XYZ file of C-alpha atoms in Angstrom:
684
model
C 0.035 0.138 0.225
C 1.314 3.445 -1.056
C 1.107 6.548 1.519
C -1.716 8.713 0.807
C -0.971 12.621 1.313
C -4.421 14.949 1.380
C -4.011 18.172 1.754
C -7.290 20.790 2.476
C -7.904 24.251 2.294
C -10.746 24.853 4.136
C -10.781 26.339 7.685
C -7.274 24.083 8.298
C -4.805 22.374 6.175
C -5.401 18.396 6.905
C -2.562 16.083 6.745
C -3.885 12.522 6.176
C -1.346 9.115 6.573
C -2.647 5.798 5.843
C -0.791 3.063 5.283
C -0.993 -0.368 5.247
C 2.164 -1.781 4.648
C 4.951 -0.377 5.451
C 5.920 3.681 4.421
C 7.628 4.902 2.209
C 10.213 7.108 2.462
C 9.696 10.681 3.452
C 11.740 11.619 1.339
C 9.704 10.825 -1.674
C 6.751 12.834 -0.110
C 6.343 16.303 -1.227
C 5.169 17.731 2.328
C 4.985 21.452 3.404
C 7.234 23.573 5.237
C 6.393 23.825 9.288
C 6.018 27.438 8.577
C 3.325 27.159 5.880
C 1.412 24.255 8.286
C -1.382 24.881 10.623
C -3.227 22.007 11.607
C -3.196 18.479 10.645
C -5.199 15.135 10.642
C -3.166 11.892 11.438
C -4.091 8.339 10.759
C -1.479 5.647 11.027
C -2.479 2.017 10.626
C 1.157 -0.424 11.334
C 3.805 2.456 10.871
C 7.130 2.136 11.806
C 7.821 4.108 14.926
C 10.991 5.137 13.039
C 8.842 7.433 10.182
C 6.651 8.925 12.769
C 9.519 10.010 14.473
C 11.033 11.493 11.118
C 7.306 12.993 10.119
C 6.574 14.334 13.523
C 10.254 15.992 12.578
C 9.208 17.366 9.560
C 6.316 18.910 11.637
C 7.135 20.383 14.223
C 10.344 21.912 13.205
C 12.393 19.422 15.800
C 15.225 17.780 15.965
C 14.808 13.990 16.942
C 18.027 11.488 17.877
C 16.655 7.799 17.765
C 18.147 5.654 20.305
C 19.039 2.334 18.393
C 16.858 0.201 20.589
C 13.684 1.949 19.309
C 11.678 -0.300 16.755
C 8.672 -1.323 16.471
C 4.865 -0.516 14.721
C 1.583 2.071 16.440
C -1.547 2.806 15.078
C -2.538 6.823 15.636
C -6.180 8.003 15.092
C -7.102 11.709 14.686
C -10.392 12.432 14.579
C -10.079 15.926 14.418
C -6.569 18.879 12.738
C -4.125 19.012 15.234
C -1.894 22.161 15.557
C 1.730 21.793 15.796
C 1.950 21.499 19.350
C -0.702 18.708 19.538
C 1.155 16.538 17.085
C 4.231 17.009 19.516
C 1.648 15.505 22.450
C 0.386 13.089 20.621
C 4.084 11.672 19.404
C 4.847 11.988 23.745
C 1.338 10.097 23.884
C 2.439 7.593 21.394
C 5.898 6.843 22.597
C 4.932 6.205 26.000
C 2.257 3.973 25.329
C 5.362 1.945 23.133
C 7.921 2.043 26.359
C 9.731 4.663 24.821
C 10.248 8.861 25.970
C 11.872 12.142 24.928
C 14.431 13.692 26.658
C 15.345 16.747 25.504
C 18.800 17.660 25.701
C 19.340 21.470 24.920
C 17.568 21.733 20.996
C 17.643 18.053 20.338
C 15.265 15.439 21.627
C 16.651 11.917 22.470
C 14.118 9.384 21.900
C 15.385 5.978 24.357
C 13.710 3.402 26.280
C 12.011 4.525 29.262
C 14.429 2.066 31.400
C 16.487 4.849 30.171
C 15.465 8.103 30.968
C 16.985 8.083 34.558
C 20.273 7.098 33.358
C 20.425 9.529 30.681
C 20.614 12.347 33.503
C 19.223 14.588 30.741
C 15.439 15.227 32.051
C 13.746 18.643 31.825
C 14.356 20.796 35.331
C 12.395 23.763 34.241
C 8.803 24.647 33.283
C 7.989 21.289 31.397
C 5.863 21.755 27.675
C 3.956 19.303 27.805
C 2.346 17.347 30.154
C 4.140 14.244 28.162
C 7.323 15.233 28.908
C 9.926 13.474 31.488
C 11.077 16.334 33.943
C 12.737 16.341 36.780
C 11.957 18.921 39.992
C 12.307 19.061 43.367
C 9.998 19.639 46.023
C 10.690 21.155 49.115
C 9.264 20.136 52.466
C 8.630 22.156 55.721
C 7.627 19.891 58.818
C 7.371 16.578 56.841
C 10.657 14.700 57.027
C 11.808 13.379 53.692
C 12.346 10.074 54.194
C 8.545 9.672 55.851
C 7.759 11.554 52.240
C 9.381 8.964 50.165
C 7.475 6.120 51.602
C 4.319 7.735 50.795
C 4.806 9.136 47.499
C 6.806 6.075 45.990
C 3.308 4.611 44.397
C 2.308 7.720 42.732
C 6.305 6.937 40.362
C 5.922 5.242 37.303
C 8.475 2.251 37.311
C 11.235 4.044 35.201
C 10.682 7.208 37.582
C 12.919 7.606 40.392
C 12.182 9.709 44.130
C 15.153 10.738 46.698
C 14.961 11.731 49.686
C 17.659 14.506 51.104
C 17.897 15.985 54.419
C 19.733 19.499 53.410
C 17.595 20.555 52.108
C 14.890 18.567 53.784
C 12.910 17.640 49.793
C 12.897 15.373 47.259
C 13.919 14.717 44.217
C 11.273 13.295 41.040
C 12.054 12.096 38.127
C 8.935 11.346 35.351
C 6.314 12.792 33.422
C 5.321 16.178 34.168
C 1.317 15.519 35.058
C 2.774 12.767 37.315
C 4.893 14.730 39.085
C 1.986 16.973 39.045
C 0.108 14.630 41.072
C 3.451 13.748 43.615
C 3.661 17.265 43.754
C 0.479 17.996 45.298
C -0.053 15.074 47.587
C 3.453 16.382 49.189
C 2.088 19.964 49.644
C -1.450 18.009 51.878
C 1.331 15.441 53.861
C 3.667 18.415 54.819
C 0.424 20.641 56.041
C 0.543 18.337 58.372
C -3.905 18.594 58.966
C -2.975 21.821 59.427
C -1.420 21.083 62.204
C 0.917 24.142 64.048
C 4.084 24.381 66.926
C 3.765 26.054 70.153
C 6.410 26.647 73.028
C 5.090 26.654 76.996
C 6.638 27.961 79.787
C 7.183 27.119 82.560
C 7.506 28.764 86.381
C 6.881 25.900 88.883
C 6.549 22.437 87.459
C 8.660 20.462 85.697
C 8.223 20.353 82.311
C 9.460 16.792 81.820
C 7.155 15.786 84.199
C 4.468 17.548 82.451
C 5.394 16.386 79.445
C 4.299 12.887 80.278
C 1.294 14.061 81.459
C -0.329 15.354 78.822
C 1.360 12.978 76.461
C -0.950 10.590 78.612
C -3.721 12.214 78.122
C -3.626 13.494 74.953
C -3.021 10.409 73.402
C 0.128 11.358 71.252
C 0.643 7.643 70.420
C -2.388 7.394 68.715
C -1.634 10.211 66.267
C -2.318 13.154 68.952
C 0.205 16.236 69.389
C 3.597 15.516 69.803
C 4.979 16.681 73.399
C 8.083 17.392 74.339
C 10.559 18.445 77.112
C 13.675 20.786 77.255
C 14.988 19.812 81.018
C 17.259 23.059 80.619
C 14.778 26.127 79.538
C 11.672 24.286 81.712
C 9.671 24.575 78.531
C 7.086 22.409 77.101
C 7.258 21.991 73.046
C 3.731 20.651 71.634
C 2.824 19.937 67.887
C -0.243 19.624 66.777
C -3.698 21.018 65.309
C -4.801 24.862 67.334
C -7.880 22.613 69.303
C -4.309 19.894 70.888
C -2.797 23.005 71.682
C -4.897 24.871 72.909
C -6.210 21.563 75.076
C -2.544 21.094 75.969
C -2.189 24.655 77.721
C -5.210 24.242 79.771
C -3.937 21.307 81.216
C -0.475 23.062 81.316
C -2.198 25.798 83.413
C -3.899 23.380 85.724
C -0.477 21.841 86.640
C 1.838 24.580 86.838
C 0.949 26.126 89.765
C 3.299 27.040 93.184
C 3.600 24.109 95.000
C 2.703 21.787 92.307
C 6.132 20.136 92.084
C 8.841 18.716 94.142
C 12.435 21.478 93.406
C 15.208 21.079 91.714
C 18.554 19.975 91.684
C 21.384 20.824 89.622
C 24.736 21.399 89.387
C 26.933 23.079 87.573
C 30.606 22.566 86.473
C 33.174 25.550 85.621
C 35.382 25.077 83.932
C 37.569 28.124 84.101
C 35.754 30.063 87.395
C 36.720 29.367 90.978
C 33.458 27.634 92.571
C 33.276 29.848 96.154
C 34.249 33.383 93.637
C 30.698 32.163 91.419
C 28.760 31.277 94.866
C 29.386 34.875 96.756
C 29.005 36.571 92.927
C 25.722 34.844 93.200
C 24.958 35.224 96.386
C 26.181 39.674 96.468
C 23.435 39.870 93.299
C 20.665 38.422 95.367
C 21.467 40.099 98.147
C 21.019 36.553 100.433
C 23.119 36.101 104.129
C 25.243 33.748 104.916
C 24.148 31.142 106.343
C 24.946 30.121 109.317
C 24.510 26.353 109.844
C 24.858 25.468 105.656
C 20.912 24.642 105.010
C 21.444 23.643 101.468
C 23.334 19.834 102.822
C 20.552 19.202 104.326
C 17.821 20.429 101.725
C 20.322 18.684 99.143
C 19.926 15.359 101.591
C 16.164 14.663 101.290
C 15.395 11.813 98.487
C 13.487 14.327 96.909
C 16.121 16.620 95.988
C 18.375 13.893 94.414
C 15.343 12.253 92.644
C 14.517 15.075 90.450
C 18.107 15.137 89.022
C 19.005 13.943 85.797
C 20.913 10.253 85.682
C 23.465 12.571 84.351
C 23.829 14.940 87.427
C 22.621 12.432 90.220
C 26.120 11.489 91.531
C 28.052 14.144 91.074
C 25.194 15.918 93.396
C 26.066 13.254 95.576
C 29.311 14.067 96.023
C 28.730 17.639 96.762
C 26.025 16.669 99.356
C 29.226 14.792 100.622
C 31.777 16.920 100.525
C 29.119 19.574 102.174
C 28.028 18.016 105.219
C 30.263 14.259 105.621
C 31.486 14.298 109.035
C 35.446 13.914 108.122
C 37.997 11.173 108.964
C 38.985 12.452 112.394
C 35.579 12.046 113.416
C 34.866 16.096 114.304
C 32.562 17.320 110.880
C 33.454 19.955 108.910
C 33.946 23.644 109.999
C 31.228 25.566 109.559
C 31.244 29.022 107.082
C 33.219 31.620 109.180
C 33.894 29.508 111.680
C 37.518 29.924 110.102
C 40.110 26.870 110.392
C 42.381 25.494 107.475
C 39.028 22.954 106.574
C 36.806 25.986 106.505
C 33.942 25.899 103.804
C 32.316 29.135 101.309
C 29.011 29.508 103.566
C 26.285 28.856 101.575
C 22.751 30.666 101.180
C 18.927 30.970 100.895
C 16.893 33.070 99.300
C 13.400 32.740 98.005
C 13.498 29.104 98.179
C 16.467 28.661 96.211
C 19.623 27.153 98.368
C 22.839 27.552 96.465
C 26.685 25.914 97.497
C 30.113 25.767 96.280
C 31.900 22.039 96.021
C 35.012 23.064 96.050
C 36.175 19.876 95.324
C 34.252 19.508 92.055
C 34.642 23.366 91.337
C 30.556 23.046 90.935
C 27.718 24.551 92.175
C 24.923 23.607 93.725
C 21.773 24.922 93.043
C 17.528 23.922 94.299
C 14.876 25.403 93.995
C 11.837 26.321 91.988
C 12.631 25.128 87.896
C 12.577 28.746 87.107
C 14.641 30.410 89.339
C 17.332 27.444 88.950
C 17.223 27.616 85.847
C 18.061 31.769 85.906
C 20.634 30.790 87.609
C 22.236 27.778 85.935
C 22.018 30.797 82.865
C 23.620 33.465 85.157
C 26.463 30.594 85.868
C 27.336 30.682 82.544
C 27.520 33.776 81.553
C 30.131 34.282 84.163
C 32.259 31.307 83.944
C 34.255 32.265 80.560
C 37.372 31.943 80.222
C 40.319 34.721 81.617
C 42.817 36.078 79.576
C 46.418 35.983 80.965
C 48.988 38.974 80.135
C 52.765 38.070 79.836
C 54.365 40.581 81.116
C 57.975 41.480 80.228
C 60.472 43.974 82.395
C 63.497 45.251 80.828
C 65.944 46.480 83.787
C 68.824 48.239 82.272
C 71.592 50.323 84.218
C 74.669 52.310 82.241
C 77.463 52.788 84.238
C 80.414 54.943 83.531
C 83.687 55.572 85.249
C 85.801 58.354 84.683
C 88.938 58.447 86.673
C 92.651 59.431 86.876
C 95.305 58.747 88.756
C 98.383 59.732 88.596
C 100.805 59.216 91.857
C 104.148 58.900 92.217
C 105.991 56.485 94.106
C 109.651 56.260 94.930
C 112.034 52.817 95.958
C 115.828 54.047 97.175
C 117.222 50.217 96.711
C 120.105 47.987 96.830
C 121.385 46.196 93.448
C 121.085 43.158 94.343
C 117.508 41.887 95.880
C 118.460 39.850 98.828
C 119.805 43.354 99.765
C 115.932 44.889 99.828
C 115.096 48.060 99.589
C 115.860 50.593 102.666
C 113.614 53.570 101.062
C 110.528 55.071 99.268
C 106.926 55.987 99.127
C 104.119 53.992 98.586
C 99.832 54.480 97.939
C 97.929 52.710 97.673
C 94.978 54.636 95.845
C 97.197 55.277 92.940
C 97.027 51.971 91.199
C 98.807 49.006 92.326
C 101.386 50.597 95.030
C 104.788 49.913 95.259
C 105.319 47.489 97.801
C 102.661 45.080 95.293
C 104.913 45.686 92.539
C 108.307 45.157 94.876
C 106.844 41.973 95.538
C 105.964 40.142 92.479
C 109.550 41.653 90.770
C 110.583 39.215 94.027
C 111.717 42.120 96.306
C 110.981 40.282 99.237
C 111.456 43.662 101.751
C 108.722 45.329 99.413
C 105.569 43.520 101.221
C 107.054 45.086 104.535
C 106.929 48.410 102.840
C 102.910 49.946 104.369
C 101.624 52.841 102.592
C 103.377 56.255 103.269
C 107.152 56.670 103.437
C 109.198 54.566 104.904
C 112.718 54.231 105.648
C 115.231 50.979 106.392
C 119.131 51.006 107.078
C 121.008 49.351 104.038
C 124.367 48.972 102.348
C 124.675 50.173 99.089
C 121.842 51.798 97.408
C 120.165 52.043 94.163
C 116.997 54.905 93.645
C 114.287 53.649 91.659
C 111.943 55.169 90.569
C 108.539 54.763 89.434
C 105.247 56.594 88.291
C 102.740 55.675 87.410
C 99.610 57.525 85.499
C 96.659 55.604 85.100
C 93.924 56.932 82.910
C 90.321 55.009 83.676
C 87.432 55.115 81.772
C 85.528 52.014 82.238
C 81.324 51.819 81.057
C 79.445 48.927 82.480
C 75.934 47.486 81.521
C 73.333 45.940 83.585
C 70.618 44.365 81.877
C 67.883 42.127 83.629
C 65.148 40.532 81.565
C 62.876 38.849 84.554
C 59.254 37.933 82.754
C 55.865 36.204 84.140
C 52.946 34.780 83.172
C 49.733 35.839 85.538
C 46.034 35.551 85.165
C 43.661 39.015 84.718
C 43.341 40.556 87.938
C 45.138 38.207 89.762
C 49.171 39.077 91.377
C 52.243 37.778 90.644
C 55.692 38.599 91.998
C 59.048 36.874 90.934
C 62.368 37.191 93.236
C 65.306 36.537 91.965
C 68.309 36.489 94.269
C 69.883 35.732 98.033
C 68.309 35.268 101.147
C 70.774 37.422 102.849
C 71.476 37.659 107.011
C 71.393 40.682 108.359
C 72.298 41.077 112.372
C 69.276 42.773 114.096
C 70.836 43.321 117.968
C 72.831 41.058 120.189
C 72.544 40.271 124.029
C 74.351 38.885 127.025
C 73.245 35.574 127.478
C 75.049 35.109 131.055
C 76.149 38.430 132.401
C 79.265 38.037 129.895
C 79.482 40.625 127.688
C 82.513 39.588 125.156
C 80.652 36.415 123.631
C 77.173 38.252 123.183
C 74.421 36.079 121.314
C 73.643 37.941 117.823
C 70.497 37.843 116.187
C 69.406 38.229 112.659
C 67.088 38.930 110.658
C 67.219 37.426 106.495
C 66.174 39.807 103.658
C 66.281 39.238 100.124
C 68.926 40.539 98.082
C 68.351 40.725 94.154
C 65.145 41.296 92.233
C 61.843 41.722 93.409
C 59.153 42.400 90.145
C 55.229 42.701 92.052
C 52.850 43.194 89.028
C 48.815 42.342 88.892
C 47.021 43.660 85.393
C 43.836 44.452 85.097
C 42.881 43.930 81.496
C 40.444 46.639 79.769
C 38.241 46.527 76.556
C 39.847 47.452 73.594
C 43.312 45.534 74.279
C 44.671 47.957 76.681
C 46.497 46.759 79.995
C 46.775 48.379 83.480
C 49.211 47.336 85.406
C 50.068 48.038 88.823
C 53.685 47.660 89.278
C 56.016 47.169 91.848
C 60.103 46.406 91.474
C 62.978 46.606 93.643
C 66.801 46.280 92.674
C 68.522 45.317 95.269
C 72.631 44.615 95.493
C 75.500 44.389 98.753
C 77.879 46.439 98.677
C 81.703 44.690 98.117
C 83.651 47.355 99.447
C 83.234 48.011 103.219
C 82.515 51.453 104.509
C 83.299 52.919 107.792
C 81.912 53.015 110.953
C 78.883 50.125 109.310
C 77.937 47.578 111.917
C 77.292 44.845 108.727
C 76.218 44.833 105.613
C 75.244 47.178 102.900
C 73.123 47.186 99.945
C 72.300 49.332 96.940
C 68.099 49.738 96.534
C 66.479 51.025 93.227
C 62.553 50.871 93.726
C 60.371 51.457 91.950
C 56.087 52.204 92.164
C 53.804 53.244 89.466
C 50.610 52.289 88.314
C 50.000 52.775 84.087
C 48.069 51.725 81.380
C 49.164 50.512 78.143
C 48.469 48.568 74.962
C 48.568 44.519 74.150
C 52.676 43.881 73.072
C 53.085 47.851 73.714
C 56.766 48.530 74.702
C 57.146 51.597 77.425
C 59.270 52.927 80.035
C 57.975 52.789 83.772
C 61.075 55.294 85.046
C 64.461 56.634 84.884
C 66.874 57.080 86.990
C 70.496 59.245 86.971
C 72.947 59.786 89.346
C 76.094 61.441 89.812
C 79.144 61.357 91.904
C 81.625 62.531 91.413
C 85.346 62.224 94.427
C 88.833 63.480 94.691
C 91.358 62.260 97.078
C 95.043 62.643 97.827
C 97.570 61.292 99.758
C 100.355 62.413 101.109
C 103.433 62.450 103.678
C 102.971 65.058 106.135
C 105.185 67.512 105.674
C 107.363 66.462 102.236
C 104.335 66.820 100.599
C 103.164 69.938 100.921
C 107.227 70.919 100.100
C 107.474 73.533 97.113
C 108.071 72.174 93.268
C 109.916 68.389 95.461
C 106.003 67.798 96.924
C 104.777 66.707 93.948
C 106.831 63.433 94.684
C 106.001 62.401 97.763
C 101.836 62.581 97.255
C 99.351 61.339 95.321
C 95.984 62.294 94.176
C 92.888 60.891 92.948
C 89.893 62.201 90.898
C 86.399 59.570 89.469
C 83.115 60.562 88.551
C 80.873 58.163 87.831
C 77.375 57.916 86.392
C 74.703 55.712 86.837
C 71.301 55.408 83.864
C 68.978 53.209 85.656
C 65.488 52.664 83.003
C 63.003 50.215 83.402
C 61.046 49.088 80.422
C 57.872 47.228 80.109
C 56.088 44.923 77.752
C 52.220 43.598 78.408
C 50.898 40.928 76.065
C 47.371 39.748 76.133
C 47.058 35.809 76.248
C 43.549 34.890 74.935
C 43.306 31.550 74.130
C 45.649 27.653 74.305
C 47.209 29.138 71.274
C 48.407 32.606 72.283
C 49.365 31.255 75.250
C 51.423 27.919 72.996
C 52.787 30.860 70.906
C 53.976 32.324 73.914
C 55.556 29.621 75.311
C 57.795 28.562 71.903
C 58.490 31.959 71.102
C 60.459 31.958 74.914
C 62.144 28.143 74.384
C 63.245 29.812 71.049
C 65.265 32.082 72.774
C 66.750 29.455 75.455
C 67.550 27.299 72.251
C 69.430 30.613 70.583
C 71.525 31.014 73.566
C 71.944 26.866 74.019
C 75.990 26.916 74.244
C 76.697 24.249 71.218
C 80.405 22.180 71.261
C 82.874 21.986 67.987
C 84.514 19.215 67.151
C 87.876 20.401 66.882
C 89.511 17.336 64.386
C 86.987 18.990 61.341
C 87.175 23.100 60.625
C 84.284 24.847 63.441
C 80.620 23.798 62.636
C 78.045 23.741 64.538
C 76.923 20.114 65.982
C 74.085 18.939 64.125
C 72.160 17.517 67.239
C 71.264 19.808 69.940
C 70.883 18.972 73.574
C 67.575 20.511 73.412
C 64.666 19.535 70.952
C 63.271 21.606 68.658
C 60.544 22.864 70.311
C 58.859 23.153 73.790
C 55.991 20.090 73.305
C 58.825 17.633 73.706
C 60.441 18.284 76.396
C 57.986 16.567 78.538
């Protein structure tokens, strides 16, 4: 049977295709261009699907690519004329009936078996042009979990389609025909509304949320499709989910149960991470205006069965230990001292206010509270805000002292003696303030008599003598730098002290024990001599630090002072309060002293003679200038990373100053093996 092509020009152009056998190639037919066609009437019986696809491509202007698996014959009957879009919808229906589908990939439509639609990954994600088109949709859910939605929606999806659950966001992804996905979206929206269910929270002021939640669930039957009820123990809030009637009914039940005295007190044990339990308890007591209890009523209240029974399993053991620490007698047979009674084992006092009792447990570093849930919750929130990690401050101090001595020592020392050393020196002048005196020089050179000379003029008899003269003029210019750099790390608002020096004994008095004054009993006291640094840092907002500094440098005087009964110390101290930025170096203070001394030694009579008197005297002029400056640098350490970095920095300085050995048999080179490991964490 040959193909019949019939064109009509009434209200529309109709194309009728009838085939009793295989269709002839369309290339032999004359079909009008797509833009000239308006309506088409299609009648096909036993037509090859490939030929039908070719004709549809010409009519609709779409590019079609057929999968090699696409084959078979189709029957299509169109009673009314169809537009180009109508022809395309009809073709998609034919493909769906035959087990095939059209998948769009850009401007090309691929005809593939339905089983390959999902694997092709080319389903349309935008707006569908036809209900028979394969599309993929993301259906977002607000209330219904996605996994539950998948179980409810899977029966609506075609056998070749796919539906998957997503947790983030809470949604399902569906791939199917557009008309099928529309039904899936409609059902998903109905399920997600939950029949008009809403969410509400109810704050309880007197009763326990855990107990009330159990009662409400039992009365409203949450297990049988009723509202869902749960309790937040931390905030003492009841959470209800259901319709408006269920929530209203739950509120009425809660109002009846949440009455003063309707529920027993709760007990909480708040473990502290950074703060001190005694300090936190004292702050809470001062804030609430409570007075310390002389007989510690907290321990008695905590020992009640109802108090411990209201604790969660995680806190019950800790509460029992805290109660025992507060009120259990000590091993020595006596009870622990009550607060305010003193003694080394004195405990901080608890307090009671508005039915709330609070007690510190130093052994656990925890605060134990017992009272109404709302009040206990408020105190727990307050304690969590106070229990913050305090910053630490590393304080580095540099104490620099520069001493300069400018002196001129001019002196003439004469010696007269024999040529033979054994005959010794018979006369001479010696002054010990002019550098090395002649007696010391002669003794070093091997003259035994030199040791017999004293300061001044010495004359001795001897045989043949020689005249020796020693002229000494000494000029000195010496500078000494003293640098001390103590450092200390301390918590914010805590005092710190570092002492580097010696504990030196000083005589404070003497008295006779047996009436004999020749051997009196001497009393002494020991004092620290060296470097002492005391500082209290206070960290402010804006990375600034207020420092209260007290610094002292003391040393023993090496030379003896005439008339001094005991040791003499040099003392330099400074006490001040300063404000510095984090990491800023500031000068705390400075001291400049200028000491000038002039002295003359002479032989009585001879040293005053004109012209020759200079040979019998010595003059010593000196000038000493000392300059002392104190530098300070605070560094704020707010976290463990900053503390570790500071420790590593100090350790690196230590390793840099570590002496290294050099192998004498090799060229000078540092040894590869250091005595100290490279990291401070490897020391321990």
